[in-house]
Amino acid sequence: MKEYKIAVMPGDGTGPEVITEGVKVIEAAASRFGFKLDMTWYDYGGERYKRTGEVLPEGAVEDLKRYQAIYLGAIGHPDVKPGILEKGILLHLRFGLDQYINLRPITLYPGVDTPLKDKRPEDIDFVVVRENTEGLYAGAGGVLKKGTPDEVAVQESINTRKGVERCIRFAFDYCRKRNKRKKLTLCGKTNVLTFAFDLWERTFYEVAKEYPDIQTDYAHVDATCMWMVKNPEWFDVIVTDNMFGDIITDLGAMIQGGMGIAAGGNINPQGVSMFEPIGGSAPKYTGKNVINPLAAICAGAMMLDTLGEPEAAKAIEEAVKTVVSKHLKSLSAGKMGYGTTEVGDLVAGYVKG
Ligand code: IPM
Ligand code: MN
């Protein structure tokens, strides 16, 4: 029987609650589709940091390379200054494992309420390919005369030809494989960020020549936000830089029904990828059994798909569709009509068939 080695990192806040449900569901899929999951649990996160003063132990990245995938809950703790855990754990792993793609599907499932009046599931169905290792996230820059009236803060966006090109190539390949509208939109800001997005734009149209079957389009990031609300049906796959991808995928999460259902994959096509719900640690809901585990469950499905178990992934996706359309009153924490664990049980039940 096939066996996959997974590092499970529940993390902070509601992370452990949603990951527990996700594990329940992927285990159900494994037993139905005949493969095994060998899971090793890690306690990386805010509590561990508070206890030990260390964000990640030495050699953590090397150690994680032994796995075929990482299943992550959430990173971020109310007692820890913003940035320490996010940069020290999440970004450190994304960069260290060279997960250069952040893949974020935006899908409105049947029966789910969207704030966009008159839009149906067939209108809200696209994927954002976010560059995940460069841009403003690279940490380039510095500060001078901190705390004085003359303080200078510089934060630069790093865009390399190699980094931009591999992301764009992934997006073209993904768009072809997805085989829906076969349209790839570059989201940028060529009218203002004339160095960075000139590189993106030139690379985009050069690579496009190798994909004559894919229609290309360009939209500025501000206009992208507008179209995502007004005409989301125009999008199939969007490729963009790290910062813009961060922002537009939160907007995407809202139009697909909320953070409760938004999943993402940090992908290294040649290495170890990491899958997570994109909603964060939601400290105010922690420990109350009210958080929606579907985003974590959908991240689990993406993980199985990437590992080479597309049927198991599909079964989970179908089960999620059934649960949202037949059972849940809402996707919002505390308003689902069910507790976190019950939602996990429902999905696992449908996955078992
Ligand atoms: C996300 C999150 C992270 C990001 C934070 C927690 C560093 O917002 O995954 O979108 O900005 O990438
Ligand atoms: Mn974000």
XYZ file of C-alpha atoms and ligand atoms in Angstrom:
366
model
C 0.000 0.000 0.000
C 1.218 3.488 -0.821
C 2.281 5.498 2.195
C 2.879 9.232 2.407
C 5.036 10.863 5.074
C 3.362 14.055 6.295
C 4.568 16.615 8.828
C 1.543 17.974 10.671
C 1.957 21.415 12.212
C -1.270 22.546 13.876
C 0.303 25.793 15.142
C -1.549 28.464 17.042
C -5.069 29.531 17.987
C -7.728 27.580 16.152
C -5.048 25.822 14.070
C -5.106 22.629 16.167
C -8.926 22.441 16.085
C -9.180 22.731 12.317
C -6.204 20.459 11.643
C -7.727 17.745 13.851
C -10.806 17.797 11.608
C -8.671 17.904 8.486
C -6.721 14.860 9.644
C -10.009 13.078 10.357
C -11.104 13.709 6.775
C -7.847 12.845 5.011
C -7.633 9.642 7.078
C -11.149 8.776 5.929
C -10.093 9.393 2.331
C -6.954 7.290 2.820
C -8.888 4.279 4.060
C -11.458 4.567 1.262
C -8.905 5.006 -1.527
C -6.337 2.562 -0.224
C -3.290 4.539 0.859
C -1.672 5.308 4.191
C -0.667 8.541 5.866
C 2.333 8.405 8.162
C 1.943 11.610 10.167
C 4.467 13.208 12.482
C 3.208 16.049 14.639
C 5.229 19.206 15.319
C 4.477 21.807 18.000
C 5.984 24.799 16.154
C 4.114 27.985 16.976
C 3.539 30.673 19.577
C 3.221 28.449 22.649
C 6.484 26.706 21.918
C 8.166 30.051 21.284
C 6.920 31.411 24.606
C 8.177 28.312 26.387
C 11.569 27.981 24.719
C 12.357 31.403 23.251
C 13.038 29.715 19.933
C 10.815 30.070 16.846
C 12.178 27.012 15.072
C 14.871 24.641 16.281
C 18.102 24.500 14.350
C 17.912 22.266 11.341
C 14.100 22.442 11.182
C 14.045 23.128 7.451
C 16.445 20.258 6.694
C 14.410 17.948 8.902
C 11.179 18.839 7.092
C 12.712 17.913 3.751
C 12.256 14.277 4.799
C 8.504 14.575 4.330
C 6.385 14.504 1.211
C 4.169 17.329 2.441
C 3.472 19.608 5.382
C -0.017 20.161 6.744
C -0.165 23.473 8.585
C -2.912 24.979 10.745
C -2.124 28.603 11.550
C 0.772 30.699 12.779
C 0.243 33.835 14.913
C -0.171 34.326 18.665
C -1.777 37.277 20.492
C 1.042 37.381 23.098
C 3.819 37.490 20.505
C 4.721 40.678 18.648
C 3.432 40.530 15.049
C 6.141 39.453 12.646
C 8.182 37.181 14.887
C 6.248 33.969 14.296
C 5.036 34.897 10.830
C 8.557 35.612 9.591
C 10.308 33.102 11.836
C 8.093 30.147 11.016
C 5.714 30.623 8.100
C 7.880 32.735 5.802
C 11.027 30.907 6.910
C 9.501 27.607 5.800
C 8.095 29.039 2.562
C 11.514 30.459 1.694
C 13.654 27.669 3.151
C 11.713 24.984 1.308
C 11.601 27.210 -1.789
C 7.820 26.948 -2.025
C 7.757 29.506 -4.776
C 4.078 29.200 -5.599
C 1.181 30.060 -3.364
C -1.818 28.454 -5.012
C -5.173 29.796 -3.890
C -8.390 28.595 -5.512
C -11.457 30.830 -5.265
C -14.570 28.739 -5.734
C -18.125 29.457 -4.748
C -19.714 26.139 -3.786
C -23.416 25.536 -4.437
C -25.580 26.710 -1.560
C -22.963 29.093 -0.179
C -23.873 32.746 0.290
C -21.669 35.242 -1.499
C -21.918 38.970 -0.828
C -21.980 39.375 -4.616
C -25.630 39.556 -5.546
C -26.555 37.512 -8.643
C -23.248 35.636 -8.890
C -23.475 31.852 -9.044
C -20.936 29.041 -8.551
C -20.102 29.064 -12.272
C -19.227 32.778 -12.032
C -16.849 32.503 -9.087
C -14.341 29.857 -10.021
C -10.752 30.932 -10.494
C -7.307 30.340 -9.060
C -4.675 32.814 -7.932
C -1.040 31.837 -8.479
C 0.847 34.032 -6.041
C 4.643 34.273 -6.206
C 5.680 33.148 -2.724
C 9.395 33.803 -2.133
C 10.212 37.302 -3.415
C 8.718 40.780 -3.786
C 8.143 42.870 -0.693
C 8.300 39.712 1.405
C 12.011 39.158 0.694
C 12.898 41.437 3.600
C 15.164 43.787 1.643
C 15.568 47.256 3.064
C 16.327 48.758 6.399
C 15.768 51.539 8.832
C 17.857 54.560 9.748
C 17.566 56.857 12.752
C 14.779 54.777 14.180
C 12.515 56.573 16.616
C 13.802 60.026 15.686
C 12.003 62.659 13.620
C 14.489 61.846 10.832
C 13.624 58.170 10.682
C 13.934 56.576 7.252
C 12.330 53.213 6.476
C 12.987 51.469 3.174
C 11.293 48.230 2.184
C 12.146 47.089 -1.294
C 10.450 44.668 -3.634
C 12.843 42.054 -5.002
C 11.927 40.565 -8.379
C 14.370 38.251 -10.089
C 14.061 37.057 -13.660
C 14.378 33.491 -12.425
C 11.785 33.912 -9.683
C 9.304 35.708 -11.904
C 9.745 33.313 -14.797
C 9.295 30.111 -12.807
C 6.116 31.498 -11.272
C 4.712 32.570 -14.631
C 5.601 29.206 -16.182
C 3.840 27.402 -13.342
C 0.756 29.574 -13.936
C 0.667 28.815 -17.679
C 1.088 25.086 -17.030
C -1.543 25.175 -14.318
C -3.985 27.034 -16.557
C -3.482 24.459 -19.306
C -3.925 21.556 -16.895
C -7.010 23.149 -15.315
C -8.466 23.211 -18.795
C -11.378 25.571 -18.098
C -11.436 28.985 -19.740
C -7.734 28.694 -20.581
C -7.147 32.324 -19.773
C -4.253 33.634 -17.718
C -4.403 37.160 -16.321
C -1.273 38.920 -15.128
C -2.156 41.169 -12.193
C 0.366 43.975 -11.665
C 0.861 47.707 -11.545
C 2.779 48.518 -14.705
C 1.673 52.165 -14.621
C 3.521 52.919 -11.368
C 5.869 50.057 -10.467
C 7.647 50.485 -13.772
C 10.737 48.452 -12.865
C 9.257 45.425 -11.170
C 6.198 44.974 -13.331
C 8.070 45.726 -16.505
C 10.077 42.597 -15.727
C 6.855 40.688 -14.985
C 5.137 41.922 -18.126
C 8.041 41.190 -20.495
C 8.516 37.731 -18.991
C 4.777 37.053 -19.159
C 4.480 37.786 -22.869
C 7.721 35.985 -23.712
C 6.614 32.820 -21.940
C 3.116 33.197 -23.440
C 4.592 32.467 -26.880
C 5.128 28.877 -25.736
C 1.446 28.562 -24.791
C -0.539 29.548 -27.870
C -3.569 27.687 -26.482
C -3.751 30.017 -23.458
C -5.383 33.403 -23.819
C -3.468 36.159 -22.012
C -4.773 39.234 -20.271
C -3.418 41.954 -18.022
C -5.068 43.945 -15.204
C -3.658 46.420 -12.704
C -4.073 45.247 -9.128
C -6.612 47.930 -8.247
C -8.683 47.092 -11.295
C -8.311 43.389 -10.473
C -10.020 44.102 -7.133
C -12.801 45.872 -8.965
C -13.319 43.067 -11.503
C -13.170 40.377 -8.818
C -16.278 41.970 -7.343
C -18.013 43.135 -10.505
C -17.163 40.394 -13.027
C -15.421 37.487 -11.274
C -16.502 35.275 -14.193
C -13.817 36.941 -16.299
C -11.076 35.156 -14.397
C -9.708 31.665 -14.837
C -6.146 31.853 -13.493
C -4.494 35.020 -12.159
C -0.727 35.235 -11.703
C 0.741 37.958 -9.514
C 3.518 38.942 -7.133
C 3.689 38.095 -3.445
C 2.151 41.237 -1.951
C -0.634 41.676 -4.468
C -1.378 37.961 -4.219
C -1.671 38.256 -0.454
C -4.182 41.070 -0.759
C -6.350 39.832 -3.602
C -6.702 36.353 -2.083
C -8.285 37.800 1.054
C -10.773 39.531 -1.222
C -11.161 36.227 -3.066
C -11.860 34.434 0.214
C -14.701 36.845 0.921
C -16.405 36.438 -2.447
C -16.254 32.646 -2.143
C -18.072 32.785 1.169
C -15.418 33.678 3.740
C -12.190 32.586 5.400
C -13.968 29.462 6.609
C -13.570 27.859 3.206
C -10.385 29.431 1.803
C -7.480 27.017 1.390
C -4.024 27.446 -0.029
C -0.967 25.482 -1.023
C 2.635 26.646 -0.744
C 4.074 24.675 -3.586
C 7.571 23.685 -4.515
C 6.916 21.599 -7.627
C 10.281 19.884 -7.175
C 10.285 19.692 -3.376
C 8.203 19.680 -0.206
C 4.942 21.623 -0.349
C 2.907 22.947 2.565
C -0.868 23.228 2.732
C -2.847 25.544 4.977
C -6.171 27.238 5.547
C -5.472 30.902 4.750
C -7.571 32.408 7.532
C -5.025 32.638 10.342
C -5.164 31.651 13.998
C -8.429 33.445 14.961
C -7.547 33.760 18.676
C -11.009 34.936 19.669
C -12.586 31.668 18.556
C -9.912 29.412 20.028
C -11.060 26.424 22.044
C -14.762 27.086 21.536
C -15.483 24.437 18.888
C -17.021 27.146 16.664
C -14.381 27.685 13.971
C -15.124 26.387 10.489
C -12.707 23.552 9.639
C -13.604 23.439 5.932
C -10.657 25.579 4.827
C -8.275 23.170 6.569
C -10.185 20.233 5.104
C -9.937 21.731 1.602
C -6.207 22.320 2.185
C -5.992 18.621 3.056
C -7.674 17.801 -0.248
C -5.177 19.970 -2.130
C -2.390 18.127 -0.337
C -3.714 14.722 -1.401
C -4.147 15.966 -4.953
C -0.533 17.167 -5.043
C 0.692 13.889 -3.527
C -0.903 12.054 -6.447
C -4.291 11.048 -5.016
C -6.662 13.089 -7.194
C -9.617 10.761 -6.577
C -9.319 11.164 -2.829
C -9.076 14.929 -3.267
C -12.149 14.958 -5.480
C -14.105 12.883 -2.970
C -13.276 15.373 -0.215
C -14.253 18.291 -2.417
C -17.577 16.649 -3.250
C -18.184 15.895 0.439
C -17.492 19.540 1.300
C -19.955 20.649 -1.377
C -22.599 18.347 0.045
C -22.008 19.512 3.603
C -22.198 23.211 2.719
C -25.286 22.839 0.571
C -27.226 20.341 2.706
C -26.190 21.064 6.257
C -24.419 24.293 7.178
C -26.440 27.427 7.841
C -23.439 29.651 7.231
C -19.700 29.328 6.756
C -18.932 31.836 9.523
C -17.515 30.790 12.879
C -20.287 30.233 15.390
C -23.051 30.457 12.797
C -22.676 27.122 11.051
C -25.427 25.409 13.056
C -22.806 22.772 13.934
C -19.623 22.686 15.958
C -16.138 22.357 14.475
C -15.905 18.639 15.275
C -19.391 17.913 13.915
C -18.526 19.546 10.607
C -15.424 17.341 10.427
C -17.576 14.273 11.191
C -20.078 15.212 8.505
C -17.404 15.602 5.823
C -15.595 12.435 6.897
C -18.932 10.596 6.772
C -19.551 11.589 3.160
C -15.965 10.817 2.199
C -16.346 7.277 3.557
C -19.344 6.976 1.249
C -1.100 34.606 4.220
C -0.824 35.356 5.478
C 0.689 35.524 5.620
C 1.185 36.290 4.405
C 1.143 36.200 6.924
C 0.607 35.499 8.146
C 2.640 36.330 6.998
O -1.484 36.584 5.471
O -0.699 33.434 4.145
O -1.715 35.161 3.306
O 1.171 37.532 4.385
O 1.594 35.635 3.444
Mn -2.697 36.890 3.706
